[in-house]
Short mmCIF file of C-alpha atoms and ligand atoms in Angstrom, two decimals:
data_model
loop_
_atom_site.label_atom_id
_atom_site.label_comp_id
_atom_site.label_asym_id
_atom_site.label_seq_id
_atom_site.Cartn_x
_atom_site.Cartn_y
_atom_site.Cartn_z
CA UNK B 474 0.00 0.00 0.00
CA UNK B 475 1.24 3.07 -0.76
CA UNK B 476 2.93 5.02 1.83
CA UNK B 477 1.76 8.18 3.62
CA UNK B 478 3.87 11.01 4.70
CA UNK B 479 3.18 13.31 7.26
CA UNK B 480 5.36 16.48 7.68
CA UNK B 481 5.09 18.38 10.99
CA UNK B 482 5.44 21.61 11.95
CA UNK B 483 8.42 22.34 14.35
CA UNK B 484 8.09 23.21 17.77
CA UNK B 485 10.04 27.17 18.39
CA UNK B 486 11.91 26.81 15.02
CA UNK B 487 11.05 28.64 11.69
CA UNK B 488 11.77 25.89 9.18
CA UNK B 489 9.99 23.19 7.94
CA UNK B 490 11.67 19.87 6.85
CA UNK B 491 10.17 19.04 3.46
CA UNK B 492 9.45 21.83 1.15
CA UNK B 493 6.72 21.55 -1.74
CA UNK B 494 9.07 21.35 -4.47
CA UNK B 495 10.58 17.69 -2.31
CA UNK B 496 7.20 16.98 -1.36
CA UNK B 497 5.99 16.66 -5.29
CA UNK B 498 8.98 14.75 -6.24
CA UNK B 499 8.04 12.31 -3.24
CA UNK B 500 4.45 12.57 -4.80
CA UNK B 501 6.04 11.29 -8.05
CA UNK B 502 7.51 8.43 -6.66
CA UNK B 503 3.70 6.98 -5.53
CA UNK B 504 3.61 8.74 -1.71
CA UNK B 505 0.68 10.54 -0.39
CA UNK B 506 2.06 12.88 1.79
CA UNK B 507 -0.05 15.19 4.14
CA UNK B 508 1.13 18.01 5.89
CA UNK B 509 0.35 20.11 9.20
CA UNK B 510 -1.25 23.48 8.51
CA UNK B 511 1.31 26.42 8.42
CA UNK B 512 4.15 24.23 8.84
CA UNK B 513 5.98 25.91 6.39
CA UNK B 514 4.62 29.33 6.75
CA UNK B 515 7.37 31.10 8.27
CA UNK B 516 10.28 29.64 5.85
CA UNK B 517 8.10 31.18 3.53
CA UNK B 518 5.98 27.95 2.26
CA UNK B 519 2.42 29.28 2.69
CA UNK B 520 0.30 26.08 2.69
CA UNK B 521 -1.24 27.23 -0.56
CA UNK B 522 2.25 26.21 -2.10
CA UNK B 523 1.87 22.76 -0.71
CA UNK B 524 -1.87 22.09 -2.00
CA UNK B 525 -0.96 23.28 -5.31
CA UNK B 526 1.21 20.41 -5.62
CA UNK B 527 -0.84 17.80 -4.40
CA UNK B 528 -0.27 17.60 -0.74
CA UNK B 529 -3.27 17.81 1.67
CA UNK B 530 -3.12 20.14 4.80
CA UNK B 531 -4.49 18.99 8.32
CA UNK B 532 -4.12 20.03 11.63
CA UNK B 533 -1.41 18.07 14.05
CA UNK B 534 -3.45 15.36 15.00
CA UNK B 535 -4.92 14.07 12.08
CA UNK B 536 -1.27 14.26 10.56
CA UNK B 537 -0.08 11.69 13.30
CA UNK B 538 -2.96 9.63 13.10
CA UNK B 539 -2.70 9.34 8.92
CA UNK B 540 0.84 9.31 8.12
CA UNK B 541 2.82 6.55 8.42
CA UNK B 542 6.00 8.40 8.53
CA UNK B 543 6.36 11.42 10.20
CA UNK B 544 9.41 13.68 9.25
CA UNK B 545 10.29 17.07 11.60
CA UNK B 546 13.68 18.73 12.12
CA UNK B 547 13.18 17.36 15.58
CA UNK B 548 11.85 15.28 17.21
CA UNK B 549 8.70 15.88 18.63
CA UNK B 550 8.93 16.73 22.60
CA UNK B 551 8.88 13.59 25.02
CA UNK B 552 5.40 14.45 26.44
CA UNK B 553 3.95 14.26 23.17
CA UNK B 554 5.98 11.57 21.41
CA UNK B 555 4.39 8.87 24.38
CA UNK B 556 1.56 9.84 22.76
CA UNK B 557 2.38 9.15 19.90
CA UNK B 558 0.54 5.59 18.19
CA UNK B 559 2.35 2.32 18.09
CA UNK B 560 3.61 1.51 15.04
CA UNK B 561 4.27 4.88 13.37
CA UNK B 562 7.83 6.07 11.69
CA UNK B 563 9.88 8.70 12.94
CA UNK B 564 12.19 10.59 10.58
CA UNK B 565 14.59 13.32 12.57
CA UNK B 566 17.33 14.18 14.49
CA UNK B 567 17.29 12.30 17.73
CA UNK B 568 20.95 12.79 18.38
CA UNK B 569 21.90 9.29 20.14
CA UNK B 570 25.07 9.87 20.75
CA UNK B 571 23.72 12.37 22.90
CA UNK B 572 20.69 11.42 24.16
CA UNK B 573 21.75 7.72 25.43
CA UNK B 574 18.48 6.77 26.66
CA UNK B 575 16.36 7.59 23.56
CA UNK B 576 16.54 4.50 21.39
CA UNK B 577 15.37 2.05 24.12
CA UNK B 578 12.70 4.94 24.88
CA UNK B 579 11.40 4.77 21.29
CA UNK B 580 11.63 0.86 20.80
CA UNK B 581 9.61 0.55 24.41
CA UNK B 582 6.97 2.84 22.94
CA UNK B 583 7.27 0.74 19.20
CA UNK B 584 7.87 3.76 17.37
CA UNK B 585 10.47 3.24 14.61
CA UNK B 586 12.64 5.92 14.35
CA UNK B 587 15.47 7.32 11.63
CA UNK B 588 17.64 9.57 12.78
CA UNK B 589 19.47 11.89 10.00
CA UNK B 590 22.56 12.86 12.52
CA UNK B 591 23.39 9.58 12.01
CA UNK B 592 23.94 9.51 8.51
CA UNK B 593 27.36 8.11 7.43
CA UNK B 594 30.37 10.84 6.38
CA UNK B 595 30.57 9.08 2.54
CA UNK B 596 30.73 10.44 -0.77
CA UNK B 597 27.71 9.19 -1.30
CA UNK B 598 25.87 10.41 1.70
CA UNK B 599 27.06 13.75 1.13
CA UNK B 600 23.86 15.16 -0.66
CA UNK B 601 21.98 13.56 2.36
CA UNK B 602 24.05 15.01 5.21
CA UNK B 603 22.02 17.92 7.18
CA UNK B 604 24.53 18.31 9.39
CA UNK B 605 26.89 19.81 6.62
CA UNK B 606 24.01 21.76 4.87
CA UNK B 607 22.85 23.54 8.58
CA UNK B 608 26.60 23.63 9.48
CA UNK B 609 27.37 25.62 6.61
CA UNK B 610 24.40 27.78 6.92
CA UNK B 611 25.42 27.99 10.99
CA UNK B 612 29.07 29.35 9.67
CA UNK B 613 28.03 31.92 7.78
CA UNK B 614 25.08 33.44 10.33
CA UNK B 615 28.11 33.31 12.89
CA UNK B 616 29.98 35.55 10.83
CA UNK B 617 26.92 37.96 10.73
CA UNK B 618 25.71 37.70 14.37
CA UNK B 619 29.63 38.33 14.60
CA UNK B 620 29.83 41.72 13.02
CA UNK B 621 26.75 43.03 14.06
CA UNK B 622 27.57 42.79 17.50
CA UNK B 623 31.16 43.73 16.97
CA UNK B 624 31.62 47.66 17.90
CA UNK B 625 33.89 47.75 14.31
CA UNK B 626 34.24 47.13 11.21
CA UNK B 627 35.12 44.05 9.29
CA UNK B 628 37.06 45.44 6.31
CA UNK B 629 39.43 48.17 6.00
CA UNK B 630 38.42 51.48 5.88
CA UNK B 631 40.19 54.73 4.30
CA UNK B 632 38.49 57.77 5.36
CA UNK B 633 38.25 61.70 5.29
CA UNK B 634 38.08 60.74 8.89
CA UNK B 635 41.07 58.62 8.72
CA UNK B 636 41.31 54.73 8.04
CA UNK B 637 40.33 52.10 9.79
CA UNK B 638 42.69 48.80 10.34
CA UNK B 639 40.35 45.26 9.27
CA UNK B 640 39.11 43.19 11.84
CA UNK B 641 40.97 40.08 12.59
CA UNK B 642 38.70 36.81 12.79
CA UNK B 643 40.62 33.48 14.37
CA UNK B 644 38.34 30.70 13.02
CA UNK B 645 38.66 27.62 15.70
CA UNK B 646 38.03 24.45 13.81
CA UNK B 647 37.88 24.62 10.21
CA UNK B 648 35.19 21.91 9.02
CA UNK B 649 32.08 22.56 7.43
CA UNK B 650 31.01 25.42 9.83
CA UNK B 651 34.28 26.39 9.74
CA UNK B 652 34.78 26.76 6.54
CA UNK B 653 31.63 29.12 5.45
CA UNK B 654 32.72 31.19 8.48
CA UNK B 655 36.22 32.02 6.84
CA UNK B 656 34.66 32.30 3.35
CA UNK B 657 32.34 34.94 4.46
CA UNK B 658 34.48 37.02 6.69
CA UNK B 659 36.68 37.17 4.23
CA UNK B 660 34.01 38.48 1.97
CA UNK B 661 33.53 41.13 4.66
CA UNK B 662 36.95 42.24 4.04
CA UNK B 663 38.25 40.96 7.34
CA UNK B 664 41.95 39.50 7.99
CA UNK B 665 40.90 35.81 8.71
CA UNK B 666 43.16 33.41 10.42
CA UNK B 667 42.09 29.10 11.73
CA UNK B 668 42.91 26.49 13.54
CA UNK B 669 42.11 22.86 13.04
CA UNK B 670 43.38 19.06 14.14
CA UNK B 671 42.94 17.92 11.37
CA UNK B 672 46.08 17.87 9.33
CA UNK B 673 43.42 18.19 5.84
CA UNK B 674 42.43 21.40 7.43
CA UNK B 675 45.55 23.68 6.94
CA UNK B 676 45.35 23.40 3.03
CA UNK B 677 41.46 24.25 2.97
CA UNK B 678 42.25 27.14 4.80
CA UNK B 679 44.78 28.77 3.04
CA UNK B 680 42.76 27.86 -0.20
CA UNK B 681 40.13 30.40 0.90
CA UNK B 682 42.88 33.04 1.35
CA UNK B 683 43.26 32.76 5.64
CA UNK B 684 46.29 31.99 7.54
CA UNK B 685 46.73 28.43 9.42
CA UNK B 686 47.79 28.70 12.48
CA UNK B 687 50.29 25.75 12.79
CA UNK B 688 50.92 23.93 16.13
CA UNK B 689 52.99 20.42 15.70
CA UNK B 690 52.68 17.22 16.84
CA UNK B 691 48.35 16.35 16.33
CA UNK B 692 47.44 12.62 16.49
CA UNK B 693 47.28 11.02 13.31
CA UNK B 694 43.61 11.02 12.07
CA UNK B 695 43.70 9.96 8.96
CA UNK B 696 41.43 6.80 9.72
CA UNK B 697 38.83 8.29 11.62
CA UNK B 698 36.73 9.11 8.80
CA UNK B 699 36.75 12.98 8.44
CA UNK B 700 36.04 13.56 12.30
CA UNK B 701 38.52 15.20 14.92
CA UNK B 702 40.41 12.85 17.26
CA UNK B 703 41.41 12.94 21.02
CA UNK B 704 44.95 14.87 21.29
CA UNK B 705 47.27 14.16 23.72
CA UNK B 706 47.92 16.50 27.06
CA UNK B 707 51.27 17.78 25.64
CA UNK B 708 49.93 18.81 22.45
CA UNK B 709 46.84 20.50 23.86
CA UNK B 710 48.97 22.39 26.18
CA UNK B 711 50.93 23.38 23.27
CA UNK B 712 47.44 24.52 21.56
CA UNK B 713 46.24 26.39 24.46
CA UNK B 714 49.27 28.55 24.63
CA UNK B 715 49.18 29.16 20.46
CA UNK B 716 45.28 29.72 20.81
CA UNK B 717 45.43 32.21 23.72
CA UNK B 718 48.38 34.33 21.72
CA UNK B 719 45.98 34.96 18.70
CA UNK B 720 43.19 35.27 20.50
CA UNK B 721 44.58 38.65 22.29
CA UNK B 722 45.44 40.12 18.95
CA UNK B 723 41.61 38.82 17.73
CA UNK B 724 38.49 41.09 17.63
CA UNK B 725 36.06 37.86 16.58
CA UNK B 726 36.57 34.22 17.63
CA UNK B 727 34.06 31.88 15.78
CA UNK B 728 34.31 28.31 17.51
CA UNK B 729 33.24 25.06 15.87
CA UNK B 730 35.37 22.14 17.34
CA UNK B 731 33.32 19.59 17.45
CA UNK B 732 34.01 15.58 19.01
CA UNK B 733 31.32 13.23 17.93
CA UNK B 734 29.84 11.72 20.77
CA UNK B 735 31.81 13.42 23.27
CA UNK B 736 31.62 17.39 25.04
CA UNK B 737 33.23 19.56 22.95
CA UNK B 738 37.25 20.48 23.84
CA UNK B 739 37.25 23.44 25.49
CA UNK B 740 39.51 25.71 23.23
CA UNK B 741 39.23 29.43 24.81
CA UNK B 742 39.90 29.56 28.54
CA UNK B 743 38.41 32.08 30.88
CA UNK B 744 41.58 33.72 31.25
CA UNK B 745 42.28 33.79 27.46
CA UNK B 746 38.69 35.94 27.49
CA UNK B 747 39.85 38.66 29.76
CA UNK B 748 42.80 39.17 27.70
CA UNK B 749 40.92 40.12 24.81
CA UNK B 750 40.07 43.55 23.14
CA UNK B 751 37.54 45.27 25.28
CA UNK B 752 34.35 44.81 22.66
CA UNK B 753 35.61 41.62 21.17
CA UNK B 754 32.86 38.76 20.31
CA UNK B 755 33.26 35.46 20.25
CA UNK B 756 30.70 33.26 18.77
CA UNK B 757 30.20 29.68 19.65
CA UNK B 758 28.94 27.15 17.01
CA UNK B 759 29.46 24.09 19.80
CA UNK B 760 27.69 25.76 22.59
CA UNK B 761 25.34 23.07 22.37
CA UNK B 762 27.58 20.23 23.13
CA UNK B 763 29.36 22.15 25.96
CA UNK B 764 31.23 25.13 24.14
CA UNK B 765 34.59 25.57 22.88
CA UNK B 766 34.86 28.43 24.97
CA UNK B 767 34.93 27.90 29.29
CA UNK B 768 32.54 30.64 29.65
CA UNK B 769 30.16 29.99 27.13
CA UNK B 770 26.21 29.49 28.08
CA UNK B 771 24.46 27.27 25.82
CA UNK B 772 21.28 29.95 24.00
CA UNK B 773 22.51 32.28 25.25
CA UNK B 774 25.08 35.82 24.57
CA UNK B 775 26.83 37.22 27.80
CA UNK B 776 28.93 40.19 28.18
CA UNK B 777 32.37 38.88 30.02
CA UNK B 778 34.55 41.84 31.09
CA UNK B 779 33.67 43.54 27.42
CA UNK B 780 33.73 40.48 25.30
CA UNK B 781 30.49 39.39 24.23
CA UNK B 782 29.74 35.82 23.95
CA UNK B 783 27.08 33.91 21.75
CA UNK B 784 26.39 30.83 22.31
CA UNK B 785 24.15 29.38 19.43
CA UNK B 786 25.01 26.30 18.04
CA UNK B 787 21.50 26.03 15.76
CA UNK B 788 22.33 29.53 13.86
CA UNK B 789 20.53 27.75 10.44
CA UNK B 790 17.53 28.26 12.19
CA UNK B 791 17.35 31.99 11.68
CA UNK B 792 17.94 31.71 7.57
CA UNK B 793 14.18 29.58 7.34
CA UNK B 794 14.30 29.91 4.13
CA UNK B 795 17.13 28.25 2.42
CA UNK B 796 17.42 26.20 5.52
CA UNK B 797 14.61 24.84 5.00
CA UNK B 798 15.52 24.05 0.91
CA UNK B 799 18.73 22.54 1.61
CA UNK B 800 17.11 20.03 5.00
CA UNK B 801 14.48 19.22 2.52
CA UNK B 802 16.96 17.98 -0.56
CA UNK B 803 19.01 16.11 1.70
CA UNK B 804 15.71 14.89 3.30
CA UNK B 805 14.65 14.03 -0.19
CA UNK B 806 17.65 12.29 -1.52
CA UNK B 807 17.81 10.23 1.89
CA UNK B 808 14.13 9.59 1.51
CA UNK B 809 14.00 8.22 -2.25
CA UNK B 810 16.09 5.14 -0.50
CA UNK B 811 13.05 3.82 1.43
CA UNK B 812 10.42 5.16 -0.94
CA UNK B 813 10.48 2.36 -3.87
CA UNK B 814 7.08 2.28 -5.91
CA UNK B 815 5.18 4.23 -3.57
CA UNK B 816 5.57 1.61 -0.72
CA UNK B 817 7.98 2.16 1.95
CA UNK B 818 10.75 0.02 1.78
CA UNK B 819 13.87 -0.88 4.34
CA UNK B 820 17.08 -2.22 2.86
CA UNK B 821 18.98 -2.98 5.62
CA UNK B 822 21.96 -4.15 3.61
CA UNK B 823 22.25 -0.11 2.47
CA UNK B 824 24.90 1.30 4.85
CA UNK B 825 23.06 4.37 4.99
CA UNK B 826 19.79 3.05 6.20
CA UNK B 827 21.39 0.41 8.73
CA UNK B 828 23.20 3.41 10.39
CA UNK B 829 20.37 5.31 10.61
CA UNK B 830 17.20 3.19 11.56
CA UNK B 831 18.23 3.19 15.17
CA UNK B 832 15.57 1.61 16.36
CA UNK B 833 16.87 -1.06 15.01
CA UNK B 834 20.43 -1.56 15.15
CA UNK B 835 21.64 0.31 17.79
CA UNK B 836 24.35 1.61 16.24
CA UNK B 837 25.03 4.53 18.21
CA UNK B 838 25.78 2.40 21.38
CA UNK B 839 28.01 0.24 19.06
CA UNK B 840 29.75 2.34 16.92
P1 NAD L 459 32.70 18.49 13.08
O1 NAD L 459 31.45 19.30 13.17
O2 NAD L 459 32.73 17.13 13.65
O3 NAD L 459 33.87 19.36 13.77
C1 NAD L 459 34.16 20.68 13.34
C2 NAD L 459 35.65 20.86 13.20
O4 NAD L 459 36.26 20.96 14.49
C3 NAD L 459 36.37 19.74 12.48
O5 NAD L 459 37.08 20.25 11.38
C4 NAD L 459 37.30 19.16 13.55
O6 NAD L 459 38.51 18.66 13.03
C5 NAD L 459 37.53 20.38 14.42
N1 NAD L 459 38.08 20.09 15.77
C6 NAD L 459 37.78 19.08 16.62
N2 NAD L 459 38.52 19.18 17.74
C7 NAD L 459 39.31 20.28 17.61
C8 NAD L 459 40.27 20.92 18.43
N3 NAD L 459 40.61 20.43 19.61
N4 NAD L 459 40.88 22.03 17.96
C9 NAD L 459 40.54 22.54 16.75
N5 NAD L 459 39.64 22.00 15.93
C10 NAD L 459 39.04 20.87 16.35
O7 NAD L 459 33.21 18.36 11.59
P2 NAD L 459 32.55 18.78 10.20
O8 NAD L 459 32.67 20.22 10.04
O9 NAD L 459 31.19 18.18 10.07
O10 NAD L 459 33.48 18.03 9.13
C11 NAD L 459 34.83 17.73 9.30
C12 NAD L 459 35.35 17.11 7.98
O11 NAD L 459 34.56 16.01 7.52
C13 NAD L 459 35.38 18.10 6.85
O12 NAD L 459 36.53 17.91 6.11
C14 NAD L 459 34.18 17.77 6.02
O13 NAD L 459 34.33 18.13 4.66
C15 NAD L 459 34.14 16.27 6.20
N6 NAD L 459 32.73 15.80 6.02
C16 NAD L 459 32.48 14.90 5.03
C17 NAD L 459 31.17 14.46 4.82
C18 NAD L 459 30.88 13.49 3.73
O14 NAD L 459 31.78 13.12 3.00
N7 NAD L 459 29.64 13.02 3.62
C19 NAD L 459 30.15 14.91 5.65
C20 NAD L 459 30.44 15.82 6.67
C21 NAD L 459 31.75 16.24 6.84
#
């Protein structure tokens, strides 16, 4: 029978996670997909958008009773999820690495549940990955927040009122978040310099134009898949000390060190803060996981002895718009996997579905 798709709107968050133009494709490949009324409003999706290509509108609780498969950003809030009907398939971010207790929560309730964190770091996961699409988004809305809170400006400026020296930007971890972050401050006309582990980081960032800053002696990572690896105590000592020397001289510090599975490293000390320029800002991409930064509060932007600190780590959520586009491809291409002929369809010998039907394999715990 063919399946049916439900799309919910998200709880405090301004995007939606299937746009009309993914939804009709789905529609195409024999779903019926129904979605919750003004889900997509503010990402600017009016439901009239939706109708026009064939999906039907409903408030929240006829969408969980009809659809099969539900899809949100995330996943809906534990009072509500126990609510939730046996049987029914959950398509999110459930973040098991982080939440240990949520796949035996979800398999005690019988909900099936895929969780798109979880998606593998292939080539051919790429156009699947949300974490890269709303990382990249996050680096570049850093960069903004960054300036606009910043008492100066980014590029140089030569005036009848005399010039103006750039700002300098030290990027801390130079991945995917990382990355947009230099691109765009560099667009702003700032004097961008990075830091990474990873020893395929330093060429990246002097392809976009910044310095690396260079400290010897990381642990080899080349097997581990793209992600970051522990370093040893002498080495982080060593980064501490290189870290807290450019991050007097910095007006903006964007953090975006990231461990998977584990707190983020702590990267900016208290004591590195009060050495900074009176007005600096530091934004922090991992605030959610910790911080990079010792006095970072997770949602939240404090004023530390002049320096202003953001900690967001979700900054994709304030672009809806394209947010919401880019979720919804990768959403899509992950989606056309268990979508065959209309019927929904689990091919457990796919490496990207077995890592990400947790409620199934586990694989968080055994990874
Ligand atoms: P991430 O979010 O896990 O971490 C962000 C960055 O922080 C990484 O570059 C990491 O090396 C760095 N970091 C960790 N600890 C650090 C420390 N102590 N000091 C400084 N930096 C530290 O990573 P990400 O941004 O998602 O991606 C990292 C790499 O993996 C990139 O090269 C990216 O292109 C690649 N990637 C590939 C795929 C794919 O092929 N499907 C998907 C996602 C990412």
């Amino acid at each position: 029978m063919a399946v049916t798709i439900g799309i919910l709107k998200e709880y405090d968050d301004q995007r939606v996670s299937l746009v009309p133009k993914s939804a009709e494709k789905l529609i195409a490949k024999g779903a019926s997909i129904i979605v919750e009324a003004r889900a997509g409003e503010q990402a600017s999706f009016a439901d009239q958008l939706y109708t026009d290509v064939g999906v039907k509108i409903a408030d929240r609780a006829t969408v969980i009773q009809q659809a099969d498969v539900l899809l949100c950003i995330y996943p809906p809030e534990p009072t509500e999820r126990k609510q939730l009907p046996q049987g029914k398939t959950l398509v999110s971010q459930f973040k098991p690495y982080f939440d240990h207790e949520v796949i035996s929560q979800l398999q005690e309730q019988g909900l099936h549940a895929f969780s798109l964190d979880m998606i593998p770091r292939t080539t051919l996961a790429q156009r699947m990955d949300v974490l890269s699409s709303m990382a990249s988004i996050a680096g570049y809305q850093a960069v903004l927040a960054a300036s606009r809170a910043l008492p100066r400006f980014f590029p140089m400026m030569i005036t009848a009122a005399g010039s103006i020296k750039p700002a300098k930007i030290l990027v801390l971890g130079a991945g995917v978040a990382g990355l947009q972050a230099i691109a765009t401050a560099k667009r702003l006309g700032a004097m961008v310099e990075a830091f990474d582990v990873r020893a395929a980081a330093k060429e990246e960032v002097q392809s976009l134009g910044a310095r690396f800053v260079e400290v010897e002696g990381a642990t080899d990572d080349t097997a581990a898949g793209g992600y970051a690896v522990e370093q040893t105590e002498e080495y982080r000592r060593r980064q501490a000390e290189t870290i807290q020397a450019h991050a007097k001289q910095a007006d903006v510090i964007i953090t975006t060190a990231q461990l998977r599975g584990r707190k983020a490293p702590i990267l900016v000390e208290a004591a590195t803060v009060e050495q900074m320029r009176p007005g600096a800002v530091i934004v922090d991409l991992a605030a959610s996981t910790g911080g990079n930064c010792a006095l970072t509060q997770d949602e939240k932007t404090i004023v530390h002895q002049g320096v202003t600190i953001m900690g967001y780590s979700d900054l994709s959520k304030d672009m809806p718009q394209n947010a919401s586009e880019l979720f919804s491809n990768n959403l899509f291409n992950f989606l056309e996997l268990l979508v065959i002929d209309g019927e929904w369809t689990i091919d457990l010998s796919n490496e990207i579905i077995s890592n990400t039907f947790i409620t199934i394999t586990g694989s968080a715990e055994e990874e």
